[in-house]
Coordinates of C-alpha atoms in Angstrom, one line a residue:
M1 CA 35.5 -23.8 -12.3
N2 CA 37.4 -21.2 -10.2
S3 CA 35.8 -18.6 -8.0
R4 CA 36.3 -15.8 -10.6
T5 CA 34.5 -17.9 -13.2
L6 CA 31.7 -18.6 -10.7
V7 CA 31.2 -14.9 -9.9
A8 CA 31.2 -14.1 -13.6
A9 CA 28.7 -16.8 -14.3
G10 CA 26.5 -15.5 -11.4
L11 CA 26.7 -11.9 -12.5
S12 CA 25.8 -13.0 -16.0
A13 CA 22.8 -14.9 -14.7
I14 CA 21.7 -11.9 -12.7
A15 CA 22.1 -9.6 -15.7
T16 CA 20.1 -12.1 -17.8
I17 CA 17.3 -12.1 -15.2
A18 CA 17.4 -8.3 -14.8
G19 CA 17.3 -7.9 -18.6
A20 CA 14.4 -10.2 -18.9
S21 CA 12.6 -8.4 -16.1
A22 CA 13.3 -5.0 -17.8
A23 CA 12.0 -6.4 -21.1
S24 CA 8.9 -7.7 -19.3
A25 CA 8.3 -4.3 -17.8
Q26 CA 8.7 -2.7 -21.2
N27 CA 6.3 -5.1 -22.7
R28 CA 3.5 -4.4 -20.2
V29 CA 0.3 -2.9 -21.6
K30 CA 0.1 0.6 -20.2
F31 CA -2.9 2.7 -19.5
D32 CA -3.4 6.1 -18.0
Y33 CA -5.3 6.7 -14.8
W34 CA -6.0 10.2 -13.5
Y35 CA -7.0 10.9 -10.0
G36 CA -8.2 14.1 -8.2
L37 CA -7.2 13.6 -4.6
T38 CA -4.3 15.5 -3.3
G39 CA -2.1 15.5 -0.2
Q40 CA -2.0 12.4 2.0
L41 CA -5.0 11.0 0.2
G42 CA -3.3 11.6 -3.1
E43 CA -0.3 9.6 -1.9
V44 CA -2.7 6.7 -1.1
M45 CA -4.0 6.9 -4.7
A46 CA -0.4 6.6 -6.0
L47 CA 0.2 3.7 -3.6
H48 CA -2.9 1.9 -4.8
C49 CA -1.5 2.1 -8.3
K50 CA 1.8 0.7 -7.1
R51 CA 0.1 -2.2 -5.4
F52 CA -1.6 -3.1 -8.7
N53 CA 1.6 -2.8 -10.7
D54 CA 3.4 -4.9 -8.2
S55 CA 0.7 -7.6 -8.2
Q56 CA 1.3 -8.8 -11.8
T57 CA 3.5 -8.4 -14.9
R58 CA 1.0 -8.0 -17.8
F59 CA -0.2 -4.4 -17.2
E60 CA 0.9 -1.1 -15.9
A61 CA -1.2 1.7 -14.6
V62 CA 0.4 5.1 -15.3
C63 CA -1.2 7.2 -12.5
T64 CA -1.2 11.0 -12.5
G65 CA -2.7 13.3 -9.9
Q66 CA -4.6 16.3 -11.3
G67 CA -4.4 18.6 -8.4
G68 CA -8.0 18.4 -7.2
Y69 CA -11.3 16.9 -8.0
D70 CA -12.4 20.0 -10.0
K71 CA -9.2 19.9 -12.1
A72 CA -9.5 16.2 -12.7
E73 CA -13.0 16.8 -14.2
Q74 CA -12.0 19.8 -16.2
N75 CA -8.7 18.4 -17.5
T76 CA -10.3 15.1 -18.6
I77 CA -13.0 16.9 -20.6
A78 CA -10.4 19.1 -22.2
A79 CA -8.1 16.1 -22.9
F80 CA -11.0 14.2 -24.5
R81 CA -11.5 16.9 -27.1
S82 CA -7.9 16.5 -28.2
R83 CA -7.9 12.7 -27.8
Q84 CA -5.3 12.9 -25.0
H85 CA -7.6 11.6 -22.3
P86 CA -6.9 8.9 -19.8
T87 CA -8.5 5.4 -19.8
I88 CA -9.8 5.7 -16.3
V89 CA -10.5 8.9 -14.3
Q90 CA -11.5 9.5 -10.7
I91 CA -14.5 11.8 -10.7
Y92 CA -16.2 13.1 -7.6
D93 CA -19.9 12.9 -6.9
A94 CA -20.7 16.4 -8.2
G95 CA -19.5 15.5 -11.7
T96 CA -21.7 12.4 -12.2
V97 CA -24.4 13.9 -14.4
N98 CA -21.9 15.8 -16.5
F99 CA -20.1 12.5 -17.3
M100 CA -23.3 10.6 -17.8
L101 CA -24.4 13.0 -20.6
S102 CA -20.9 13.6 -22.0
G103 CA -20.9 10.8 -24.5
A104 CA -17.3 10.4 -23.6
T105 CA -17.5 7.4 -21.4
Y106 CA -17.7 3.6 -21.6
N107 CA -20.5 2.8 -19.2
A108 CA -19.6 0.4 -16.4
V109 CA -22.4 -2.1 -17.0
N110 CA -21.3 -2.7 -20.6
F111 CA -17.6 -2.6 -19.7
V112 CA -18.0 -5.3 -17.1
K113 CA -19.9 -7.6 -19.5
D114 CA -17.5 -6.9 -22.4
F115 CA -14.4 -7.7 -20.4
N116 CA -15.7 -10.5 -18.2
M117 CA -15.0 -8.6 -15.0
K118 CA -15.7 -10.0 -11.5
V119 CA -17.7 -7.0 -10.1
K120 CA -20.8 -8.0 -8.0
W121 CA -23.1 -5.0 -8.3
D122 CA -25.4 -6.1 -5.4
D123 CA -22.4 -6.2 -3.0
F124 CA -22.1 -2.3 -3.0
F125 CA -24.0 -0.6 -0.2
P126 CA -27.3 0.7 -1.6
G127 CA -26.6 4.2 -0.2
I128 CA -23.5 4.2 -2.4
S129 CA -24.8 2.5 -5.5
N130 CA -28.0 4.5 -5.6
Y131 CA -26.1 7.8 -5.8
Y132 CA -24.3 6.7 -9.0
A133 CA -27.1 4.6 -10.6
T134 CA -29.2 5.5 -13.6
S135 CA -33.0 5.5 -13.4
K136 CA -32.9 1.8 -14.2
G137 CA -30.6 1.1 -11.4
E138 CA -27.5 0.6 -13.6
M139 CA -24.1 1.8 -12.5
W140 CA -22.2 3.7 -15.2
S141 CA -19.2 4.2 -13.0
F142 CA -17.4 2.2 -10.3
P143 CA -17.7 3.4 -6.7
Y144 CA -14.2 3.8 -5.3
N145 CA -13.5 6.1 -2.4
S146 CA -16.7 6.8 -0.4
S147 CA -17.5 8.8 2.7
T148 CA -20.3 10.6 4.5
A149 CA -20.4 13.4 7.0
L150 CA -20.2 13.2 10.8
L151 CA -20.2 15.6 13.8
Y152 CA -16.8 15.7 15.5
F153 CA -17.0 16.8 19.2
N154 CA -14.5 17.4 22.0
K155 CA -15.5 15.0 24.8
D156 CA -13.7 17.0 27.5
H157 CA -15.5 20.3 26.6
F158 CA -18.8 18.5 26.5
A159 CA -18.2 16.8 29.9
K160 CA -17.6 20.2 31.5
V161 CA -21.2 21.3 30.6
G162 CA -22.7 18.0 31.6
Q163 CA -22.8 16.3 28.2
N164 CA -21.3 12.8 27.8
E165 CA -22.3 11.9 24.3
A166 CA -22.8 13.3 20.8
P167 CA -25.9 15.4 20.5
K168 CA -28.8 13.8 18.6
T169 CA -30.7 17.0 18.0
I170 CA -29.6 20.3 16.6
E171 CA -31.3 22.1 19.5
S172 CA -29.2 20.0 22.0
W173 CA -26.0 20.6 20.0
F174 CA -26.5 24.4 19.8
D175 CA -27.4 24.5 23.5
T176 CA -24.2 22.7 24.4
V177 CA -21.9 24.9 22.2
R178 CA -23.5 28.0 23.8
K179 CA -22.7 26.6 27.3
I180 CA -19.2 25.7 26.3
K181 CA -18.5 29.3 25.1
A182 CA -20.2 30.9 28.1
G183 CA -18.2 28.8 30.5
G184 CA -14.9 29.7 28.7
H185 CA -14.1 26.0 28.0
A186 CA -13.0 26.7 24.4
E187 CA -12.3 29.6 22.1
T188 CA -15.5 28.6 20.2
G189 CA -18.2 26.0 20.5
F190 CA -18.6 25.4 16.8
C191 CA -16.3 26.2 13.9
F192 CA -17.4 26.2 10.2
D193 CA -16.4 27.2 6.7
F194 CA -18.4 27.9 3.6
D195 CA -18.5 24.4 2.2
T196 CA -22.0 23.3 1.1
W197 CA -21.6 19.5 1.4
M198 CA -22.3 19.3 5.1
P199 CA -24.8 22.1 5.8
L200 CA -26.9 21.9 2.6
E201 CA -26.6 18.5 1.0
Q202 CA -26.2 16.2 4.1
F203 CA -28.6 18.2 6.2
S204 CA -31.3 18.1 3.5
A205 CA -30.8 14.3 3.0
I206 CA -31.2 13.3 6.6
H207 CA -34.2 15.6 6.9
N208 CA -35.6 14.3 3.6
L209 CA -35.8 17.8 2.2
P210 CA -35.3 18.5 -1.5
I211 CA -32.6 20.9 -2.6
A212 CA -34.2 20.9 -6.1
T213 CA -37.4 19.8 -7.7
R214 CA -37.7 16.7 -9.9
N215 CA -36.3 14.6 -7.0
N216 CA -33.1 16.6 -6.8
G217 CA -32.7 16.3 -10.6
Y218 CA -32.9 12.6 -11.0
D219 CA -36.2 12.9 -12.9
G220 CA -35.1 15.4 -15.5
L221 CA -32.9 18.2 -16.6
D222 CA -35.6 20.8 -16.0
A223 CA -35.1 20.7 -12.2
E224 CA -35.1 24.0 -10.2
M225 CA -33.4 24.8 -6.9
T226 CA -35.7 25.1 -3.9
F227 CA -33.4 25.0 -0.8
N228 CA -34.2 28.7 0.0
K229 CA -37.7 27.7 0.9
T230 CA -37.0 24.6 3.1
K231 CA -35.9 24.1 6.7
F232 CA -32.3 24.6 5.4
A233 CA -33.0 28.4 5.4
D234 CA -33.8 28.3 9.1
Y235 CA -30.7 26.1 9.7
M236 CA -28.5 28.7 8.2
K237 CA -30.2 31.5 10.1
D238 CA -29.5 29.5 13.3
W239 CA -25.9 29.2 12.4
K240 CA -25.7 33.0 11.8
K241 CA -27.3 33.6 15.2
L242 CA -24.6 31.4 16.9
L243 CA -22.0 33.4 15.0
D244 CA -23.4 36.7 16.1
E245 CA -23.5 35.5 19.7
G246 CA -19.9 34.4 19.6
A247 CA -20.6 30.8 20.1
A248 CA -19.5 29.9 16.6
K249 CA -16.6 31.0 14.5
I250 CA -15.7 31.1 10.8
Q251 CA -12.5 29.0 10.3
T252 CA -10.9 29.0 6.8
A253 CA -7.3 29.1 5.5
Q254 CA -7.8 32.8 5.1
T255 CA -8.6 33.3 8.8
G256 CA -5.4 31.4 9.8
K257 CA -6.8 28.0 10.6
T258 CA -9.0 25.5 8.8
I259 CA -11.8 23.8 10.8
L260 CA -9.7 20.7 11.0
Q261 CA -6.8 22.6 12.5
A262 CA -9.0 24.4 14.9
F263 CA -10.6 21.2 16.1
A264 CA -7.3 19.4 16.3
D265 CA -5.7 22.0 18.5
G266 CA -8.6 22.1 20.9
S267 CA -9.7 25.7 20.2
C268 CA -13.0 24.5 18.6
S269 CA -15.4 22.1 20.3
T270 CA -17.4 20.9 17.4
M271 CA -17.2 20.7 13.6
L272 CA -18.9 19.0 10.7
S273 CA -16.6 17.0 8.5
S274 CA -16.2 13.9 6.4
V275 CA -15.4 10.5 8.0
A276 CA -12.5 10.6 5.5
N277 CA -10.8 13.0 7.9
H278 CA -11.1 10.6 10.9
G279 CA -7.5 9.3 10.2
V280 CA -6.3 12.8 9.7
M281 CA -7.6 13.8 13.1
H282 CA -5.8 10.9 14.8
S283 CA -2.5 12.0 13.1
T284 CA -2.8 15.7 13.7
A285 CA -4.7 16.2 17.0
K286 CA -2.7 17.6 19.8
Q287 CA -1.5 15.2 22.5
G288 CA -4.3 14.3 24.9
L289 CA -7.2 15.6 22.8
N290 CA -10.2 13.6 23.8
W291 CA -12.6 13.5 20.9
G292 CA -15.3 11.5 19.3
V293 CA -17.8 11.5 16.4
G294 CA -21.5 11.1 16.1
M295 CA -24.1 11.2 13.3
L296 CA -25.2 14.6 12.2
P297 CA -27.9 16.0 14.5
V298 CA -31.4 16.6 13.2
Y299 CA -34.0 19.1 14.3
A300 CA -36.3 17.7 17.1
G301 CA -39.3 15.8 15.7
T302 CA -37.5 14.8 12.5
E303 CA -37.9 11.3 11.2
R304 CA -34.3 10.8 10.3
K305 CA -33.1 9.4 7.0
N306 CA -29.9 8.1 5.6
S307 CA -27.0 10.5 5.0
L308 CA -25.4 11.0 1.5
V309 CA -22.4 9.3 0.2
G310 CA -19.5 11.5 -0.8
G311 CA -16.2 10.8 -2.5
A312 CA -15.7 9.7 -6.0
S313 CA -16.2 6.9 -8.5
L314 CA -14.0 5.6 -11.4
W315 CA -15.1 6.2 -15.0
V316 CA -13.8 4.4 -18.0
M317 CA -13.4 6.7 -20.9
A318 CA -14.3 6.0 -24.6
G319 CA -11.9 5.8 -27.5
K320 CA -9.2 3.5 -26.2
S321 CA -7.7 0.3 -27.6
K322 CA -8.8 -3.2 -26.6
E323 CA -5.5 -3.8 -24.9
E324 CA -5.8 -0.7 -22.8
Y325 CA -9.3 -1.7 -21.8
E326 CA -8.1 -5.2 -20.9
A327 CA -5.5 -3.5 -18.6
A328 CA -8.2 -1.2 -17.2
A329 CA -10.5 -4.1 -16.5
A330 CA -7.7 -5.9 -14.6
F331 CA -7.0 -2.7 -12.6
L332 CA -10.7 -2.2 -11.7
D333 CA -11.1 -5.9 -10.7
F334 CA -8.0 -5.5 -8.5
V335 CA -9.0 -2.3 -6.6
L336 CA -12.6 -3.5 -6.2
S337 CA -11.6 -6.9 -4.8
T338 CA -12.5 -7.5 -1.2
P339 CA -8.8 -7.5 0.0
E340 CA -8.3 -4.1 -1.6
V341 CA -11.6 -2.6 -0.5
K342 CA -10.6 -3.7 3.0
W343 CA -7.2 -2.1 2.6
M344 CA -8.5 1.4 1.8
P345 CA -10.0 2.1 5.2
T346 CA -6.7 1.0 6.9
V347 CA -4.8 3.8 5.2
T348 CA -7.6 6.5 5.0
G349 CA -10.8 7.4 6.8
Y350 CA -12.9 6.2 3.9
I351 CA -15.6 3.6 4.4
P352 CA -15.6 0.2 2.8
I353 CA -17.8 0.4 -0.3
T354 CA -19.0 -3.2 -0.3
Q355 CA -21.0 -5.2 2.2
S356 CA -18.6 -8.1 2.1
A357 CA -15.5 -6.0 2.9
F358 CA -17.3 -4.2 5.8
K359 CA -18.4 -7.5 7.3
A360 CA -14.9 -8.9 7.0
L361 CA -13.4 -5.8 8.7
D362 CA -16.0 -5.9 11.4
N363 CA -15.4 -9.6 12.1
E364 CA -11.7 -8.9 12.3
G365 CA -12.2 -6.3 15.0
F366 CA -11.2 -3.4 12.8
Y367 CA -13.7 -1.0 14.4
G368 CA -12.7 -2.0 17.9
Q369 CA -9.2 -0.6 17.4
P370 CA -8.6 2.6 19.4
D371 CA -7.8 4.8 16.4
K372 CA -10.7 3.3 14.3
Q373 CA -13.5 3.6 16.9
G374 CA -16.3 5.8 15.6
R375 CA -15.9 5.0 11.9
E376 CA -18.7 2.5 12.1
I377 CA -21.0 5.4 12.9
A378 CA -20.5 6.6 9.3
M379 CA -21.8 3.2 8.1
Q380 CA -24.8 3.5 10.5
S381 CA -25.5 7.0 9.1
L382 CA -25.2 6.0 5.5
T383 CA -27.5 2.9 6.0
F384 CA -29.9 4.4 8.6
T385 CA -32.8 4.0 6.2
P386 CA -33.2 2.8 2.7
P387 CA -32.6 5.8 0.4
T388 CA -35.7 7.8 -0.5
P389 CA -36.1 9.6 -3.8
I390 CA -34.7 12.6 -2.0
S391 CA -32.0 11.1 0.2
R392 CA -30.5 8.9 -2.5
G393 CA -28.5 11.9 -3.8
I394 CA -28.3 14.9 -6.1
R395 CA -28.2 14.8 -9.9
L396 CA -27.8 18.4 -11.1
G397 CA -25.8 19.5 -14.1
N398 CA -22.6 21.6 -13.5
F399 CA -23.1 21.0 -9.8
T400 CA -19.5 22.1 -9.1
Q401 CA -20.5 25.6 -10.3
I402 CA -23.7 25.5 -8.3
R403 CA -21.7 24.7 -5.2
A404 CA -19.4 27.6 -5.9
E405 CA -22.4 30.0 -6.2
I406 CA -24.0 28.8 -3.0
R407 CA -20.6 29.0 -1.2
S408 CA -20.1 32.6 -2.3
E409 CA -23.6 33.7 -1.1
L410 CA -23.1 31.9 2.2
E411 CA -19.9 33.7 2.7
A412 CA -21.6 37.0 2.0
A413 CA -24.3 36.3 4.6
F414 CA -22.0 35.0 7.3
T415 CA -19.6 37.9 6.9
G416 CA -22.5 40.4 7.3
K417 CA -22.5 41.6 3.7
K418 CA -26.0 40.3 3.0
D419 CA -29.1 39.2 4.8
M420 CA -29.2 35.4 5.0
Q421 CA -32.5 35.0 3.3
A422 CA -31.5 37.4 0.5
A423 CA -28.3 35.5 0.0
L424 CA -30.1 32.2 -0.2
D425 CA -32.6 33.6 -2.7
E426 CA -29.7 34.9 -4.8
A427 CA -27.9 31.6 -4.6
V428 CA -31.0 29.8 -5.9
S429 CA -31.4 32.4 -8.7
R430 CA -27.8 32.0 -9.9
S431 CA -28.0 28.2 -9.5
N432 CA -31.1 28.0 -11.6
G433 CA -29.3 30.0 -14.3
I434 CA -26.6 27.4 -14.4
L435 CA -29.2 24.6 -14.6
R436 CA -31.0 26.3 -17.5
R437 CA -27.7 26.7 -19.4
F438 CA -26.9 23.1 -18.8
E439 CA -30.4 22.0 -20.0
Q440 CA -29.9 24.1 -23.1
T441 CA -26.5 22.5 -23.8
F442 CA -28.0 19.0 -23.6
R443 CA -31.3 19.9 -25.2
G444 CA -33.1 16.8 -26.4
K445 CA -31.1 14.4 -24.2
Q446 CA -32.6 12.5 -21.3
L447 CA -30.9 11.4 -18.2
P448 CA -30.2 7.6 -18.3

């Protein structure tokens, strides 16, 4: 056989293999997965899909970003009505009760049994599983990307006023930021925006304070908001006092910089943010910025409790074929396997959601790496105590809308348009209106 014949035979073989590969790809069972994360974290979601698709040849995840958590929830609900919905969707913590009562999901407990999945429910951290569990302790969705809140602080600014560690009490924190501002060591000692997750939800959890009756809604749809009458009201008044003194500053995209940008460039000494942004800080902080993280401070005399889990879980939607569900089960088994749960913290600031993955990372020295140091504090915060009926989470209908109402009223108070107490009272009134409408919509239904 001459060389030309050999080349032709080789090309023919390659073409045959390529054709077979293409045919195999075409024969894969496809299913749709929608995710809410955007930006760098959205890129990680797409990469996780690619890792699954590259790991086998039977199934294919068709993954589509929805442009934000809110949109992922809204788009899925709208798509379900027209039967154009995905098989799996990433829904953030605030959407849990909406999906539990929607009648549009295939609950995770049954799904695991029906498709012989490998999920070990008791391997999830209790602080994570309790947030998503029913009253019977059953998980109706699969925890996926999880986080909690931390205090980020500029170590050099703190050292200049005689502080060498993260403050443990709110009084110490506020005293330090006042000294930093008074000494001219930073443009501001504390920068904040109008997000409610850190100041309301996390603060209330670690102080074991309800934001609503009925154990934050877990015990029934007739819950009413109460945060305007707890220590949270004093906390917000203390923030306003810092702002009026010039020791704190509002930082939003509308003011020219977000809190992350202000902290990263050194103009802001402290901020409250998610551990998910730990990696972002390492990649965006100006050269030489010396910073660290600590657990959220509590008021002196407080018996501290665990902080809340944030992030999202994966929901399986009803109304799909057996083949799509088999593909979805394979995907979920893949992303929840220990190697993949370990992988997530290496490319994001998210915490490992299972105890086995955390132990493996810890044993491998992950948290001793210079750019990972401090992330273990998030685990300490989340597991500081066993969850109480208050610190396990929040289960309120249309909570996304409630957050928006509270955010709006906080903005009015911090910008001087309203008295803080009046703003909080109005936020409670508007939020209760949302709860009553939700209760009416699901009249006769009970939380699982």
